[in-house]
Coordinates of C-alpha atoms in Angstrom, one line a residue:
M580 CA 15.6 -6.1 -14.9
N581 CA 15.3 -2.3 -14.9
A582 CA 14.1 -0.3 -12.0
K583 CA 10.7 0.4 -13.7
A584 CA 10.1 -3.4 -13.6
K585 CA 9.5 -3.1 -9.8
A586 CA 6.5 -1.4 -8.2
I587 CA 4.9 -0.7 -4.9
V588 CA 1.2 -0.7 -3.9
L589 CA 0.4 1.3 -0.8
F590 CA -2.7 -0.5 0.4
G591 CA -5.2 1.2 2.8
H592 CA -8.6 0.5 4.2
G593 CA -10.6 3.1 2.4
A594 CA -13.4 5.4 3.8
R595 CA -16.6 7.1 2.8
D596 CA -15.1 10.5 3.4
V597 CA -12.9 11.3 0.4
R598 CA -10.7 13.5 2.6
W599 CA -9.5 10.4 4.4
R600 CA -7.5 9.6 1.3
E601 CA -5.4 12.9 1.4
P602 CA -2.6 11.5 3.5
F603 CA -2.3 8.5 1.2
D604 CA -2.1 10.8 -1.8
R605 CA 0.7 12.7 0.0
L606 CA 2.5 9.5 0.8
A607 CA 2.4 8.4 -2.8
S608 CA 3.7 11.8 -3.9
L609 CA 6.5 11.6 -1.4
W610 CA 7.3 8.1 -2.7
K611 CA 7.5 9.4 -6.3
A612 CA 9.7 12.3 -5.3
Q613 CA 12.1 10.1 -3.4
H614 CA 12.0 7.0 -5.6
P615 CA 11.2 8.2 -9.1
N616 CA 12.4 5.0 -10.8
V617 CA 10.0 2.7 -8.9
L618 CA 6.3 2.8 -9.8
V619 CA 3.8 3.5 -7.0
E620 CA 0.0 3.1 -6.8
L621 CA -2.5 3.4 -4.1
A622 CA -5.1 0.7 -3.5
F623 CA -8.0 0.3 -1.1
L624 CA -9.7 -2.6 0.6
E625 CA -13.2 -1.0 0.3
L626 CA -15.1 2.2 -0.3
M627 CA -12.4 3.8 -2.5
Q628 CA -10.7 3.1 -5.7
P629 CA -8.6 1.6 -7.1
S630 CA -8.9 -1.9 -5.7
L631 CA -5.8 -4.0 -5.1
E632 CA -6.4 -5.9 -8.3
E633 CA -6.8 -2.6 -10.3
A634 CA -3.6 -1.1 -8.9
I635 CA -1.6 -4.3 -9.6
G636 CA -3.1 -4.4 -13.1
S637 CA -2.1 -0.8 -13.7
H638 CA 1.5 -1.6 -12.7
I639 CA 1.6 -4.6 -15.0
T640 CA 0.3 -2.4 -17.9
A641 CA 3.2 -0.1 -17.1
G642 CA 5.7 -3.0 -17.3
A643 CA 6.1 -4.0 -13.7
M644 CA 7.3 -7.6 -13.2
E645 CA 7.6 -7.4 -9.4
V646 CA 5.0 -5.8 -7.2
V647 CA 5.3 -5.4 -3.4
V648 CA 2.1 -4.5 -1.5
V649 CA 2.6 -2.4 1.6
P650 CA -0.4 -2.5 3.9
V651 CA -0.7 1.0 5.4
F652 CA -2.5 -0.2 8.4
F653 CA -1.5 0.3 12.1
G654 CA -1.7 -3.4 12.9
Q655 CA -2.8 -6.9 11.8
G656 CA -6.5 -6.8 12.5
G657 CA -9.3 -8.8 10.9
H658 CA -8.9 -7.1 7.5
L659 CA -5.2 -8.0 7.2
R660 CA -5.6 -11.4 8.8
N661 CA -8.7 -12.5 6.8
D662 CA -9.6 -10.3 3.9
F663 CA -6.1 -9.3 2.6
P664 CA -4.7 -12.8 2.1
V665 CA -7.8 -13.7 0.0
L666 CA -7.4 -10.6 -2.2
L667 CA -3.6 -11.2 -2.5
S668 CA -4.2 -14.8 -3.5
A669 CA -6.8 -13.9 -6.1
C670 CA -4.3 -11.4 -7.6
R671 CA -1.6 -14.1 -7.7
E672 CA -4.0 -16.3 -9.6
K673 CA -5.0 -13.6 -12.0
F674 CA -1.4 -12.4 -12.6
P675 CA 0.7 -15.6 -12.4
N676 CA 3.7 -14.2 -14.3
I677 CA 4.2 -11.4 -11.8
Q678 CA 6.3 -11.7 -8.6
L679 CA 3.8 -10.5 -6.0
S680 CA 4.7 -10.1 -2.3
A681 CA 3.5 -8.2 0.7
T682 CA 5.1 -6.6 3.8
P683 CA 3.7 -6.6 7.3
A684 CA 1.5 -3.7 8.3
V685 CA 3.5 -0.5 8.5
G686 CA 2.4 0.1 12.1
E687 CA 4.2 -3.0 13.2
D688 CA 7.6 -1.7 12.1
E689 CA 9.8 -0.4 14.9
V690 CA 10.9 2.7 12.9
V691 CA 7.3 3.7 12.3
L692 CA 6.5 3.2 16.0
Q693 CA 9.5 5.3 16.9
A694 CA 8.3 8.0 14.5
I695 CA 5.0 8.1 16.3
I696 CA 6.8 8.4 19.7
E697 CA 8.8 11.3 18.3
F698 CA 5.7 12.9 16.9
S699 CA 4.0 12.6 20.2
A700 CA 7.0 13.9 22.2
R701 CA 6.9 17.1 20.1
A702 CA 3.4 17.7 21.4
L703 CA 4.7 18.1 25.0

């Protein structure tokens, strides 16, 4: 399997204000610069496009056979505990030939939490 057969979906909540998306666009751009052989798409739970299903479909169209969804949420609130599993299950049913997995919320990772501490310490 070549590197292009793997893909990442950076999955966020979404917001009415289009400017809320700007850090996600920067995150996707940084991913592309650092991992040019792995496809990346943004997806949103609500209020913004593309949806999770649309992002995964885009990866499949581009040839991905393995897609990892990374919830760019600070923690496992109701959306990740209730809504996200339903969406992920629906995508697994719609795309049965694709290996589809998900990570925990990024905010639960010790390295991410440490980066927030370091960011905060620079403010002192």
